[in-house]
Amino acid sequence: MSNQALRFKVKQLYRTLLHLGRDYPKGAEYFRSRLHQAFMKNKDITDEKEIEMLIAKGQYIVKELEALYMLRKYRTLKKRYYDGNQ
Amino acid sequence: MSGIRVLVGCKRVIDYAVKIRVKPDKSGVVTDGVKHSMNPFDEIAVEEAVRLKEKKIVSEIVAVSCGPTQCQEVLRTAMAMGADRAIHVEVDPATYDHLQPLHVAKILSKVAQEEKVDLVLTGKQAIDDDANQTGQMIAALLDWPQATFASKVEKTNGELKVLREIDGGLETIKVRLPAVLTTDLRLNQPRYATLPNIMKAKKKPLVKKTPADYGVDVTPRQKVLKVEDPPVRQAGAKLASVEELVAKLRDAGLIPT
């Protein structure tokens, strides 16, 4: 895969995560600073395989976050509207 | 036979995670500068419509929302989740404060007739006013069968088999289309509206209407007298000995003297 295409993928991942971060329970700013740190930590990596691996890791985090939000919403509603002993 | 057409009602409410504050004059709750999102039960309704579309049962999904301009964000979310187009019935913020389920039901039933839909899907209630009326009222106004609190929906030729959540159990009913369906919490797990999908949703058509276009009079039928915080839980107290506890219980009349 070319360098350009990888660059695009990384940027897209960052954008997706940034968007997800807006709903983060601890606040968007908290999430954004952590996200920025995580990406900056790996900015000097040039090995394509390694970058691919990191992108996969990022995509895993995207999935985890979506699941976290869904579960959080479900649990809040369940607690609010249904008896605790169900 | 082509698939059925679905109308999904989506209300814009204060986000479920936000701590609600009551206005000092007790006229309502603070909404300015507060995060809003789609009513979670309506999200479940959108998700169900999208799943039915993925099963090729549904051919078109129309999302509708009544309220101020910001409601369009909610409609974009619905379209990002998979609705095909949206109708925004614009109600100015001052009128929206007094908009009641009956008005919304009248508007939605008119929309349903105009769009010739076969199924109206809404959340069972909104998490802001908890009225739990709109779906039932739409069914009554259209004189369609209703299946409320759905927790499972199956299509059998021309009919829907719906599992309903009722007190202390489940009820299975069959409704003939056209029908009105309201969703309960356990029906499905709504998908997340991803960023690329939200971008794509901006290209989907959104039509603006007003209640007057549907000939609906939105003057309030009820008056909100006051809105109050729920009572705060009384703090407990630590007691040093059993005697003190017994005395306290006796004072409260919980044990015979």
PDB file of C-alpha atoms in Angstrom, chain A residues 12 15-17 19-24 62 65-66 68-83 86, chain B residues 15-18 35 37-38 40-41 43-44 124-128 130 165 184-186 188-190 192-196 198:
ATOM      1  CA  GLN A  12      -9.763   9.108   8.680  1.00  0.00           C
ATOM      2  CA  ARG A  15     -11.464  11.914  12.479  1.00  0.00           C
ATOM      3  CA  THR A  16     -13.714   8.993  13.359  1.00  0.00           C
ATOM      4  CA  LEU A  17     -12.299   8.801  16.858  1.00  0.00           C
ATOM      5  CA  HIS A  19     -16.235  12.329  16.338  1.00  0.00           C
ATOM      6  CA  LEU A  20     -16.860   9.477  18.756  1.00  0.00           C
ATOM      7  CA  GLY A  21     -15.089  11.395  21.489  1.00  0.00           C
ATOM      8  CA  ARG A  22     -17.834  13.995  21.569  1.00  0.00           C
ATOM      9  CA  ASP A  23     -20.034  11.572  23.488  1.00  0.00           C
ATOM     10  CA  TYR A  24     -17.305  10.392  25.844  1.00  0.00           C
ATOM     11  CA  VAL A  62     -13.779   2.507  17.571  1.00  0.00           C
ATOM     12  CA  LEU A  65     -16.394   2.817  22.067  1.00  0.00           C
ATOM     13  CA  GLU A  66     -19.574   2.257  20.071  1.00  0.00           C
ATOM     14  CA  LEU A  68     -19.618   1.246  25.386  1.00  0.00           C
ATOM     15  CA  TYR A  69     -22.011   4.039  24.424  1.00  0.00           C
ATOM     16  CA  MET A  70     -24.762   1.628  23.472  1.00  0.00           C
ATOM     17  CA  LEU A  71     -24.465  -0.276  26.722  1.00  0.00           C
ATOM     18  CA  ARG A  72     -24.328   2.895  28.777  1.00  0.00           C
ATOM     19  CA  LYS A  73     -27.505   4.211  27.169  1.00  0.00           C
ATOM     20  CA  TYR A  74     -29.284   0.878  27.541  1.00  0.00           C
ATOM     21  CA  ARG A  75     -28.349   0.563  31.203  1.00  0.00           C
ATOM     22  CA  THR A  76     -29.354   4.127  32.045  1.00  0.00           C
ATOM     23  CA  LEU A  77     -32.761   3.649  30.451  1.00  0.00           C
ATOM     24  CA  LYS A  78     -33.252   0.275  32.046  1.00  0.00           C
ATOM     25  CA  LYS A  79     -32.473   1.698  35.437  1.00  0.00           C
ATOM     26  CA  ARG A  80     -34.761   4.651  34.858  1.00  0.00           C
ATOM     27  CA  TYR A  81     -37.814   2.885  33.464  1.00  0.00           C
ATOM     28  CA  TYR A  82     -37.766  -0.734  34.561  1.00  0.00           C
ATOM     29  CA  ASP A  83     -37.674  -2.424  37.943  1.00  0.00           C
ATOM     30  CA  GLN A  86     -35.928  -7.899  36.135  1.00  0.00           C
TER      31      GLN A  86
ATOM     32  CA  ASP B  15     -29.649  13.951  25.980  1.00  0.00           C
ATOM     33  CA  TYR B  16     -30.180  11.043  28.363  1.00  0.00           C
ATOM     34  CA  ALA B  17     -26.832  11.625  30.065  1.00  0.00           C
ATOM     35  CA  VAL B  18     -27.506  15.281  30.928  1.00  0.00           C
ATOM     36  CA  LYS B  35     -26.901  18.829  24.733  1.00  0.00           C
ATOM     37  CA  SER B  37     -30.091  14.081  20.909  1.00  0.00           C
ATOM     38  CA  MET B  38     -32.661  11.732  19.452  1.00  0.00           C
ATOM     39  CA  PRO B  40     -33.526   6.704  22.650  1.00  0.00           C
ATOM     40  CA  PHE B  41     -36.847   4.924  22.119  1.00  0.00           C
ATOM     41  CA  GLU B  43     -33.649   5.451  17.921  1.00  0.00           C
ATOM     42  CA  ILE B  44     -34.878   1.915  18.522  1.00  0.00           C
ATOM     43  CA  LYS B 124     -43.154   4.169  23.147  1.00  0.00           C
ATOM     44  CA  GLN B 125     -42.450   7.435  24.914  1.00  0.00           C
ATOM     45  CA  ALA B 126     -40.030  10.333  24.923  1.00  0.00           C
ATOM     46  CA  ILE B 127     -37.581  10.579  27.781  1.00  0.00           C
ATOM     47  CA  ASP B 128     -38.385  14.248  28.383  1.00  0.00           C
ATOM     48  CA  ASP B 130     -42.679  10.596  29.376  1.00  0.00           C
ATOM     49  CA  GLU B 165     -44.151  -6.197  26.863  1.00  0.00           C
ATOM     50  CA  ASP B 184     -39.915  -0.898  23.817  1.00  0.00           C
ATOM     51  CA  LEU B 185     -36.341  -0.922  25.081  1.00  0.00           C
ATOM     52  CA  ARG B 186     -35.591  -4.558  24.333  1.00  0.00           C
ATOM     53  CA  ASN B 188     -33.102  -4.087  19.338  1.00  0.00           C
ATOM     54  CA  GLN B 189     -29.770  -2.378  19.849  1.00  0.00           C
ATOM     55  CA  PRO B 190     -29.579   0.756  17.722  1.00  0.00           C
ATOM     56  CA  TYR B 192     -24.195   4.171  15.977  1.00  0.00           C
ATOM     57  CA  ALA B 193     -24.509   6.898  13.361  1.00  0.00           C
ATOM     58  CA  THR B 194     -20.931   6.923  12.050  1.00  0.00           C
ATOM     59  CA  LEU B 195     -19.213  10.014  10.731  1.00  0.00           C
ATOM     60  CA  PRO B 196     -19.117   8.940   7.063  1.00  0.00           C
ATOM     61  CA  ILE B 198     -23.685  11.414   8.724  1.00  0.00           C
TER      62      ILE B 198
END
